[in-house]
Every structure is written in C-alpha cells, then in structure tokens.
Amino acid sequence: SLRKLLLEMDPTIPKYIFTASVRHHAERCLKALGIDDLFVDIIDVKACNFETKHSPMAFARAMMIAGVNEPEACVFLDDSVKNIEAARRV
C-alpha cells in the first residue's frame, strides 16, 4: 500500500507534499488516502506565488519553504515527466 511504502522510507527525511493545487484540496486527498499524518507540510501553488511545477522557480520556492539549500538533497516523486525535468533544472 502507499502508506506502507511511505512508512518504509527513511524516517529522518522530512516529507512534504508539493502540489500544483491548493492546500485544502491536497488535505482532502491525503486524508482520503489515509496518509495525511505522514507529511511535515503541504507546499501548494499559492505558497509558490502561483508558479506551476513546470517552473524551476516553483521548485526553488518549495525548497526554501522546506529549508533545503541543495537540490541534490531532495528526492522528488511525480507522475509528470515535465515536472521531473523542471526539477532537474533547479
């Protein structure tokens, strides 16, 4: 299950939701999936000044919010190749 997979990840690594949606939608989805308690915070489109995940600026903002200075310190999982490519450009 998704919950089991997330629980098997290194517990010392803080986990954030980075979404192109708004916080309240992400909260509902996480609760429905039963994983809402496994993340430090939700970084939504509003927190990124409405930049999309196709923009390296959104990733830079998300890292700043998460307190990450080095992109190499991040593990980014996404279902969009375009978003993954944008993350690589940071």
Tab-separated table of N, CA and C in Angstrom:
chain	number	residue	atom	x	y	z
A	1	SER	N	0.830	-1.188	0.000
A	1	SER	CA	0.000	0.000	0.000
A	1	SER	C	0.878	1.257	0.000
A	2	LEU	N	0.295	2.366	-0.374
A	2	LEU	CA	1.022	3.642	-0.389
A	2	LEU	C	1.493	4.000	1.017
A	3	ARG	N	0.643	3.823	2.004
A	3	ARG	CA	1.016	4.132	3.382
A	3	ARG	C	2.237	3.308	3.811
A	4	LYS	N	2.206	2.017	3.501
A	4	LYS	CA	3.311	1.135	3.873
A	4	LYS	C	4.604	1.594	3.197
A	5	LEU	N	4.522	1.923	1.912
A	5	LEU	CA	5.689	2.402	1.177
A	5	LEU	C	6.270	3.652	1.832
A	6	LEU	N	5.413	4.606	2.175
A	6	LEU	CA	5.876	5.842	2.800
A	6	LEU	C	6.487	5.583	4.173
A	7	LEU	N	5.897	4.679	4.921
A	7	LEU	CA	6.422	4.351	6.249
A	7	LEU	C	7.766	3.633	6.174
A	8	GLU	N	8.031	2.951	5.070
A	8	GLU	CA	9.301	2.252	4.898
A	8	GLU	C	10.438	3.179	4.483
A	9	MET	N	10.106	4.399	4.088
A	9	MET	CA	11.134	5.373	3.711
A	9	MET	C	11.862	5.846	4.965
A	10	ASP	N	13.067	6.312	4.793
A	10	ASP	CA	13.897	6.783	5.905
A	10	ASP	C	13.124	7.813	6.732
A	11	PRO	N	12.858	7.511	8.006
A	11	PRO	CA	12.067	8.429	8.833
A	11	PRO	C	12.793	9.726	9.191
A	12	THR	N	14.100	9.782	8.961
A	12	THR	CA	14.834	11.018	9.265
A	12	THR	C	14.704	12.055	8.157
A	13	ILE	N	14.169	11.632	7.019
A	13	ILE	CA	13.982	12.557	5.895
A	13	ILE	C	12.595	13.180	6.007
A	14	PRO	N	12.521	14.512	6.190
A	14	PRO	CA	11.203	15.155	6.249
A	14	PRO	C	10.513	15.066	4.892
A	15	LYS	N	9.238	14.775	4.927
A	15	LYS	CA	8.469	14.593	3.691
A	15	LYS	C	7.407	15.684	3.560
A	16	TYR	N	7.369	16.290	2.399
A	16	TYR	CA	6.426	17.364	2.092
A	16	TYR	C	5.589	16.973	0.891
A	17	ILE	N	4.397	17.495	0.841
A	17	ILE	CA	3.584	17.418	-0.364
A	17	ILE	C	3.817	18.723	-1.119
A	18	PHE	N	4.182	18.611	-2.378
A	18	PHE	CA	4.380	19.773	-3.252
A	18	PHE	C	3.353	19.624	-4.360
A	19	THR	N	2.348	20.482	-4.344
A	19	THR	CA	1.218	20.305	-5.253
A	19	THR	C	0.946	21.542	-6.096
A	20	ALA	N	0.483	21.296	-7.309
A	20	ALA	CA	0.057	22.375	-8.199
A	20	ALA	C	-1.363	22.814	-7.870
A	21	SER	N	-1.954	22.181	-6.887
A	21	SER	CA	-3.303	22.509	-6.451
A	21	SER	C	-3.226	23.407	-5.213
A	22	VAL	N	-4.363	23.598	-4.570
A	22	VAL	CA	-4.400	24.393	-3.341
A	22	VAL	C	-4.396	23.470	-2.124
A	23	ARG	N	-3.950	24.008	-1.009
A	23	ARG	CA	-3.770	23.240	0.220
A	23	ARG	C	-5.011	22.429	0.603
A	24	HIS	N	-6.182	23.055	0.621
A	24	HIS	CA	-7.358	22.341	1.124
A	24	HIS	C	-7.709	21.134	0.250
A	25	HIS	N	-7.442	21.216	-1.038
A	25	HIS	CA	-7.679	20.062	-1.907
A	25	HIS	C	-6.689	18.938	-1.574
A	26	ALA	N	-5.436	19.292	-1.403
A	26	ALA	CA	-4.415	18.294	-1.050
A	26	ALA	C	-4.735	17.651	0.295
A	27	GLU	N	-5.193	18.442	1.245
A	27	GLU	CA	-5.548	17.897	2.557
A	27	GLU	C	-6.652	16.851	2.434
A	28	ARG	N	-7.664	17.146	1.632
A	28	ARG	CA	-8.764	16.184	1.430
A	28	ARG	C	-8.258	14.896	0.783
A	29	CYS	N	-7.393	15.038	-0.207
A	29	CYS	CA	-6.856	13.863	-0.901
A	29	CYS	C	-6.006	13.013	0.033
A	30	LEU	N	-5.142	13.656	0.801
A	30	LEU	CA	-4.276	12.915	1.724
A	30	LEU	C	-5.090	12.186	2.783
A	31	LYS	N	-6.124	12.853	3.268
A	31	LYS	CA	-6.995	12.227	4.273
A	31	LYS	C	-7.718	11.018	3.669
A	32	ALA	N	-8.219	11.163	2.447
A	32	ALA	CA	-8.921	10.062	1.777
A	32	ALA	C	-7.988	8.871	1.544
A	33	LEU	N	-6.709	9.151	1.305
A	33	LEU	CA	-5.724	8.093	1.095
A	33	LEU	C	-5.195	7.515	2.413
A	34	GLY	N	-5.527	8.157	3.519
A	34	GLY	CA	-5.069	7.692	4.828
A	34	GLY	C	-3.605	7.944	5.093
A	35	ILE	N	-3.059	9.006	4.496
A	35	ILE	CA	-1.636	9.312	4.668
A	35	ILE	C	-1.405	10.750	5.133
A	36	ASP	N	-2.452	11.401	5.584
A	36	ASP	CA	-2.345	12.815	5.952
A	36	ASP	C	-1.421	13.058	7.143
A	37	ASP	N	-1.131	12.046	7.921
A	37	ASP	CA	-0.273	12.205	9.093
A	37	ASP	C	1.206	11.953	8.793
A	38	LEU	N	1.563	11.675	7.558
A	38	LEU	CA	2.930	11.279	7.227
A	38	LEU	C	3.793	12.402	6.649
A	39	PHE	N	3.246	13.600	6.576
A	39	PHE	CA	3.973	14.701	5.943
A	39	PHE	C	4.123	15.877	6.892
A	40	VAL	N	5.248	16.573	6.749
A	40	VAL	CA	5.537	17.748	7.571
A	40	VAL	C	4.590	18.881	7.224
A	41	ASP	N	4.385	19.084	5.917
A	41	ASP	CA	3.579	20.222	5.476
A	41	ASP	C	3.191	20.022	4.015
A	42	ILE	N	2.320	20.898	3.563
A	42	ILE	CA	1.896	20.935	2.166
A	42	ILE	C	2.369	22.254	1.577
A	43	ILE	N	3.093	22.166	0.477
A	43	ILE	CA	3.535	23.359	-0.246
A	43	ILE	C	2.661	23.427	-1.492
A	44	ASP	N	1.758	24.393	-1.504
A	44	ASP	CA	0.792	24.462	-2.603
A	44	ASP	C	1.130	25.574	-3.592
A	45	VAL	N	0.310	25.685	-4.614
A	45	VAL	CA	0.529	26.661	-5.674
A	45	VAL	C	0.529	28.092	-5.129
A	46	LYS	N	-0.262	28.351	-4.107
A	46	LYS	CA	-0.282	29.690	-3.516
A	46	LYS	C	1.045	30.014	-2.832
A	47	ALA	N	1.622	29.024	-2.158
A	47	ALA	CA	2.910	29.224	-1.484
A	47	ALA	C	4.030	29.491	-2.483
A	48	CYS	N	3.832	29.045	-3.722
A	48	CYS	CA	4.834	29.232	-4.781
A	48	CYS	C	4.479	30.390	-5.699
A	49	ASN	N	3.691	31.312	-5.182
A	49	ASN	CA	3.311	32.504	-5.953
A	49	ASN	C	2.659	32.146	-7.288
A	50	PHE	N	1.868	31.078	-7.274
A	50	PHE	CA	1.118	30.602	-8.432
A	50	PHE	C	1.995	30.165	-9.602
A	51	GLU	N	3.273	29.874	-9.316
A	51	GLU	CA	4.139	29.256	-10.325
A	51	GLU	C	3.737	27.790	-10.426
A	52	THR	N	3.769	27.236	-11.607
A	52	THR	CA	3.438	25.819	-11.759
A	52	THR	C	4.684	24.968	-11.531
A	53	LYS	N	4.476	23.664	-11.409
A	53	LYS	CA	5.612	22.758	-11.233
A	53	LYS	C	6.403	22.572	-12.525
A	54	HIS	N	5.997	23.237	-13.584
A	54	HIS	CA	6.796	23.236	-14.814
A	54	HIS	C	7.884	24.305	-14.716
A	55	SER	N	7.833	25.095	-13.674
A	55	SER	CA	8.753	26.219	-13.500
A	55	SER	C	9.813	25.917	-12.436
A	56	PRO	N	11.080	26.074	-12.779
A	56	PRO	CA	12.122	25.913	-11.767
A	56	PRO	C	11.941	26.868	-10.575
A	57	MET	N	11.295	28.002	-10.803
A	57	MET	CA	11.047	28.951	-9.712
A	57	MET	C	10.159	28.320	-8.629
A	58	ALA	N	9.198	27.516	-9.028
A	58	ALA	CA	8.330	26.847	-8.062
A	58	ALA	C	9.145	25.891	-7.198
A	59	PHE	N	10.072	25.172	-7.814
A	59	PHE	CA	10.913	24.251	-7.056
A	59	PHE	C	11.835	25.002	-6.108
A	60	ALA	N	12.385	26.106	-6.564
A	60	ALA	CA	13.257	26.909	-5.704
A	60	ALA	C	12.475	27.417	-4.488
A	61	ARG	N	11.271	27.862	-4.707
A	61	ARG	CA	10.421	28.344	-3.606
A	61	ARG	C	10.067	27.198	-2.656
A	62	ALA	N	9.713	26.053	-3.194
A	62	ALA	CA	9.373	24.894	-2.360
A	62	ALA	C	10.568	24.474	-1.505
A	63	MET	N	11.748	24.487	-2.085
A	63	MET	CA	12.948	24.138	-1.309
A	63	MET	C	13.190	25.155	-0.210
A	64	MET	N	12.982	26.431	-0.508
A	64	MET	CA	13.159	27.459	0.510
A	64	MET	C	12.188	27.221	1.672
A	65	ILE	N	10.925	26.944	1.357
A	65	ILE	CA	9.924	26.691	2.394
A	65	ILE	C	10.309	25.474	3.232
A	66	ALA	N	10.839	24.441	2.575
A	66	ALA	CA	11.221	23.209	3.263
A	66	ALA	C	12.571	23.322	3.970
A	67	GLY	N	13.258	24.442	3.768
A	67	GLY	CA	14.554	24.638	4.415
A	67	GLY	C	15.683	23.841	3.779
A	68	VAL	N	15.557	23.586	2.481
A	68	VAL	CA	16.576	22.834	1.749
A	68	VAL	C	17.417	23.801	0.934
A	69	ASN	N	18.734	23.699	1.070
A	69	ASN	CA	19.633	24.584	0.329
A	69	ASN	C	20.196	23.951	-0.933
A	70	GLU	N	20.316	22.645	-0.936
A	70	GLU	CA	20.924	21.940	-2.053
A	70	GLU	C	19.897	21.063	-2.758
A	71	PRO	N	19.657	21.278	-4.041
A	71	PRO	CA	18.696	20.437	-4.773
A	71	PRO	C	19.041	18.950	-4.696
A	72	GLU	N	20.331	18.639	-4.611
A	72	GLU	CA	20.761	17.244	-4.543
A	72	GLU	C	20.274	16.557	-3.267
A	73	ALA	N	19.856	17.340	-2.280
A	73	ALA	CA	19.370	16.785	-1.019
A	73	ALA	C	17.896	16.392	-1.101
A	74	CYS	N	17.263	16.634	-2.248
A	74	CYS	CA	15.832	16.358	-2.411
A	74	CYS	C	15.592	15.073	-3.188
A	75	VAL	N	14.538	14.406	-2.811
A	75	VAL	CA	14.004	13.303	-3.601
A	75	VAL	C	12.631	13.777	-4.057
A	76	PHE	N	12.432	13.838	-5.358
A	76	PHE	CA	11.189	14.345	-5.915
A	76	PHE	C	10.485	13.230	-6.675
A	77	LEU	N	9.269	12.924	-6.266
A	77	LEU	CA	8.467	11.905	-6.933
A	77	LEU	C	7.265	12.590	-7.562
A	78	ASP	N	6.999	12.284	-8.813
A	78	ASP	CA	5.892	12.936	-9.509
A	78	ASP	C	5.410	12.018	-10.631
A	79	ASP	N	4.197	12.232	-11.077
A	79	ASP	CA	3.657	11.435	-12.183
A	79	ASP	C	3.797	12.146	-13.523
A	80	SER	N	4.471	13.290	-13.549
A	80	SER	CA	4.631	14.066	-14.775
A	80	SER	C	6.103	14.194	-15.140
A	81	VAL	N	6.443	13.742	-16.337
A	81	VAL	CA	7.821	13.858	-16.816
A	81	VAL	C	8.222	15.324	-16.895
A	82	LYS	N	7.308	16.198	-17.327
A	82	LYS	CA	7.622	17.634	-17.418
A	82	LYS	C	8.005	18.202	-16.055
A	83	ASN	N	7.318	17.786	-15.009
A	83	ASN	CA	7.648	18.267	-13.664
A	83	ASN	C	9.008	17.747	-13.209
A	84	ILE	N	9.304	16.516	-13.532
A	84	ILE	CA	10.606	15.945	-13.176
A	84	ILE	C	11.721	16.661	-13.928
A	85	GLU	N	11.501	16.947	-15.198
A	85	GLU	CA	12.501	17.688	-15.978
A	85	GLU	C	12.718	19.079	-15.400
A	86	ALA	N	11.650	19.753	-14.969
A	86	ALA	CA	11.784	21.077	-14.360
A	86	ALA	C	12.571	20.986	-13.060
A	87	ALA	N	12.332	19.951	-12.293
A	87	ALA	CA	13.069	19.768	-11.033
A	87	ALA	C	14.556	19.597	-11.299
A	88	ARG	N	14.893	18.901	-12.346
A	88	ARG	CA	16.305	18.690	-12.688
A	88	ARG	C	17.010	19.995	-13.060
A	89	ARG	N	16.253	20.981	-13.519
A	89	ARG	CA	16.858	22.259	-13.930
A	89	ARG	C	17.160	23.175	-12.756
A	90	VAL	N	16.750	22.788	-11.562
A	90	VAL	CA	16.992	23.640	-10.380
A	90	VAL	C	18.425	23.461	-9.915
